[in-house]
mmCIF file with all atom_site columns, C-alpha atoms in Angstrom:
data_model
loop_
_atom_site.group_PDB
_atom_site.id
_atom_site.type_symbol
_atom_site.label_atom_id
_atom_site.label_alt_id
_atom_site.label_comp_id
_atom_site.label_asym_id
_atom_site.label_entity_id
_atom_site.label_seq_id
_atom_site.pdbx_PDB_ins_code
_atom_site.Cartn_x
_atom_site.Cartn_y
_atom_site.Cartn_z
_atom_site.occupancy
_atom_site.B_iso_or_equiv
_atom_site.pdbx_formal_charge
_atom_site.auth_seq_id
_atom_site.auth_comp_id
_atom_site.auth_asym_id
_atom_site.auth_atom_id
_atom_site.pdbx_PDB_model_num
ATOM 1  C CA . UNK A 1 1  ? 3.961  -28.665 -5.714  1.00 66.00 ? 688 UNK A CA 1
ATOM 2  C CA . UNK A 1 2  ? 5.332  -29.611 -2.182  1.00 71.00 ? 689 UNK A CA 1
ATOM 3  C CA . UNK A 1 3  ? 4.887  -33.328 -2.088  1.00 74.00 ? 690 UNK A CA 1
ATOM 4  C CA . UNK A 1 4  ? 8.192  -33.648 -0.025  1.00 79.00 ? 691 UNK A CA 1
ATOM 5  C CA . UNK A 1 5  ? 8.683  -30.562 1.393   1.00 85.00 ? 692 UNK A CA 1
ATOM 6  C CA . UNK A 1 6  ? 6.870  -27.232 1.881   1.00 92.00 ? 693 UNK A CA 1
ATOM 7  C CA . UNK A 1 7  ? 6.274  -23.434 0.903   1.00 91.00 ? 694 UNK A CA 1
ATOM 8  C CA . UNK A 1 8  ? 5.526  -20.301 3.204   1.00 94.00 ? 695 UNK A CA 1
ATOM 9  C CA . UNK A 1 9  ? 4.755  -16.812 2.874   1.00 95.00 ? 696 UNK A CA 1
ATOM 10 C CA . UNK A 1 10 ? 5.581  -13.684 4.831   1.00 97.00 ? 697 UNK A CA 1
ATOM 11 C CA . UNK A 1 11 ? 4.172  -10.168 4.898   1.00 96.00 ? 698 UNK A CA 1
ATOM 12 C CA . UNK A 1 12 ? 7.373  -7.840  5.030   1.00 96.00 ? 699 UNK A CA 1
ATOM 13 C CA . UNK A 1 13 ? 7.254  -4.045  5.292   1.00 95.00 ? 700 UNK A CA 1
ATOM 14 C CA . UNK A 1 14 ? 9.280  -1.689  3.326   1.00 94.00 ? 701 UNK A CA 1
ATOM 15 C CA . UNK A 1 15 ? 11.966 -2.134  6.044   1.00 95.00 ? 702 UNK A CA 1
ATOM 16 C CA . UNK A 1 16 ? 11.901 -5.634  5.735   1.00 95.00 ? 703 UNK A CA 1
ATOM 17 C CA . UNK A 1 17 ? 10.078 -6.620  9.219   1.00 95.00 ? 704 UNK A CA 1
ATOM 18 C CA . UNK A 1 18 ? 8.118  -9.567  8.814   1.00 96.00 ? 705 UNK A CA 1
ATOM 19 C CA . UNK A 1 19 ? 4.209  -8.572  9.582   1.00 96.00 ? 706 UNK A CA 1
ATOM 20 C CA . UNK A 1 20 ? 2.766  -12.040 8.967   1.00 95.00 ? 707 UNK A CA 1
ATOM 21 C CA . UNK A 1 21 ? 3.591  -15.307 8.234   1.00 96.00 ? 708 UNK A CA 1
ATOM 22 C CA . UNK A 1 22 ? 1.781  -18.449 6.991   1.00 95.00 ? 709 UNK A CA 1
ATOM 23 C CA . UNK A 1 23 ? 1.402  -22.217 8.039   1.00 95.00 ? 710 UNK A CA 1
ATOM 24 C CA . UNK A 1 24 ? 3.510  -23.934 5.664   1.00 93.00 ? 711 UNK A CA 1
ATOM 25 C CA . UNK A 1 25 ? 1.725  -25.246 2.816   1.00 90.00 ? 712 UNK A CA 1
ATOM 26 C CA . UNK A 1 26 ? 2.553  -28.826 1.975   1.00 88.00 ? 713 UNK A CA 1
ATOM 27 C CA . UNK A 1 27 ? 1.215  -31.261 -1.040  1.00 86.00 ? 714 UNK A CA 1
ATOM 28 C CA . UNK A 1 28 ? 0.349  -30.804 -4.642  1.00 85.00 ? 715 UNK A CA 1
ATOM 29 C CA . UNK A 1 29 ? -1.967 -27.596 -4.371  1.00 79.00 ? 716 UNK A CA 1
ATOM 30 C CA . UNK A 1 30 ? -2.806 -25.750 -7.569  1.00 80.00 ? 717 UNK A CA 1
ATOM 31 C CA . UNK A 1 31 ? -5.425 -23.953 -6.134  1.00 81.00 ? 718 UNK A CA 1
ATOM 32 C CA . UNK A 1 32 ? -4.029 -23.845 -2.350  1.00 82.00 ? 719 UNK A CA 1
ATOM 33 C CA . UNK A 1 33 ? -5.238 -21.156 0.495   1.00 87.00 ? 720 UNK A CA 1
ATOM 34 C CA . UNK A 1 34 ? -2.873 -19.649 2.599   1.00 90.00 ? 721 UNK A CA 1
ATOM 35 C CA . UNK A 1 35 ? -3.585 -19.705 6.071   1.00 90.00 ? 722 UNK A CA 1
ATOM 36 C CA . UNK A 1 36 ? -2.089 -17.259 8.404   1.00 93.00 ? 723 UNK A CA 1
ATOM 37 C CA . UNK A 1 37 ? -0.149 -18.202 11.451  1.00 94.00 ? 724 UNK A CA 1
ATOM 38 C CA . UNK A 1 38 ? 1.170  -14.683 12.766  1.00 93.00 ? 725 UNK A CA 1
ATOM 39 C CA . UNK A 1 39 ? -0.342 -11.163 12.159  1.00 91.00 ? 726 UNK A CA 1
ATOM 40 C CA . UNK A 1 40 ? -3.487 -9.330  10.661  1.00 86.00 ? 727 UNK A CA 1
ATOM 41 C CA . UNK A 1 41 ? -4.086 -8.756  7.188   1.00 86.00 ? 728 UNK A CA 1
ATOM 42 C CA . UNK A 1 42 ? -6.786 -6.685  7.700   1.00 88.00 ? 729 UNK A CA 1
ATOM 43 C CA . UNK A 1 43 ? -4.714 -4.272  9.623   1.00 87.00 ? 730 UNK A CA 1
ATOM 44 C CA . UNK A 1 44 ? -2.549 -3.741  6.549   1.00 88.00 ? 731 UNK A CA 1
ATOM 45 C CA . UNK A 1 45 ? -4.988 -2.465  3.921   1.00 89.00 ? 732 UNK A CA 1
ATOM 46 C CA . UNK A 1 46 ? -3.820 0.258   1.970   1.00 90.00 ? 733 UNK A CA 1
ATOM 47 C CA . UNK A 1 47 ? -0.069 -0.011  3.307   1.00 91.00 ? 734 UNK A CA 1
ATOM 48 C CA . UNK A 1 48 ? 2.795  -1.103  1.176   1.00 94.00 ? 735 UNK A CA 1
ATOM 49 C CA . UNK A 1 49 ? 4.347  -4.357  1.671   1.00 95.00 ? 736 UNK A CA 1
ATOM 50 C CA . UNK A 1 50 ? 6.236  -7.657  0.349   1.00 96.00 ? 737 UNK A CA 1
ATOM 51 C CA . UNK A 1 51 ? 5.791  -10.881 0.006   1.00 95.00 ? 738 UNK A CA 1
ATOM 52 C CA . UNK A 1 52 ? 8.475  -13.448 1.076   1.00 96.00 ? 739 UNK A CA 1
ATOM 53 C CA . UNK A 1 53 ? 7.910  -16.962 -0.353  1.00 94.00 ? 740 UNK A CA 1
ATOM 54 C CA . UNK A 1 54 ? 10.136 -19.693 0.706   1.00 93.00 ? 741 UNK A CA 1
ATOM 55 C CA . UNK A 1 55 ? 10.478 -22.793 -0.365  1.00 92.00 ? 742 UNK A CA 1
ATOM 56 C CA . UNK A 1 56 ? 11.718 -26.318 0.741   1.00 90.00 ? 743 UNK A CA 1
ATOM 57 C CA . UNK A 1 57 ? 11.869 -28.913 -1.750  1.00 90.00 ? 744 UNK A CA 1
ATOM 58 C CA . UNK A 1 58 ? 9.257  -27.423 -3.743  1.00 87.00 ? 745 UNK A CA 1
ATOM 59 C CA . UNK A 1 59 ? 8.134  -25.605 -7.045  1.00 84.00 ? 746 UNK A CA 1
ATOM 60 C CA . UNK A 1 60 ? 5.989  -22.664 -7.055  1.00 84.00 ? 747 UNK A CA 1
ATOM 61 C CA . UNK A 1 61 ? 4.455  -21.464 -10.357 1.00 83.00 ? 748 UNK A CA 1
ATOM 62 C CA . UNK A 1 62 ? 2.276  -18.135 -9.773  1.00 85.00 ? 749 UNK A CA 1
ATOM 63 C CA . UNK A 1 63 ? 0.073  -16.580 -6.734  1.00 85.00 ? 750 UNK A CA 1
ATOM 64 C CA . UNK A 1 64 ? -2.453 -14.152 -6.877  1.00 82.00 ? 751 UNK A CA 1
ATOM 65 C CA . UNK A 1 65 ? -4.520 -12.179 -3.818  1.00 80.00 ? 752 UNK A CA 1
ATOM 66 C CA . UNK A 1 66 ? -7.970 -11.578 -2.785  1.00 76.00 ? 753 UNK A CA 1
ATOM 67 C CA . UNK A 1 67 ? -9.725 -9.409  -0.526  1.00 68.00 ? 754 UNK A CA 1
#
């Protein structure tokens, strides 16, 4: 829920260097896609990596992935 404000996501490698990021998501989205701003995911399959959600004025309840 980002009615007022917004959430993004970033792709981090084990060092911490930020491989993608998102265009902010913004409204009530239970179901919302992420939409990448910066980088390729498909030139990270099989690597290890983190996710970095941020958040502005906003709740965030759960995420999942697909390929």
């Amino acid at each position: 829920d980002a009615l007022n404000g917004e959430l993004s996501v970033e792709v981090l490698d084990t060092d911490g260097t930020v491989l993608a990021a998102s265009v902010p998501l913004t409204g009530d989205l239970p179901c919302g896609v992420v939409n990448w701003q910066r980088g390729n995911l498909a030139n990270l399959k099989g690597r290890v990596v983190r996710l970095r959600f941020t958040l502005r004025h906003a709740s965030f309840y759960s995420y999942w992935m697909e390929e």
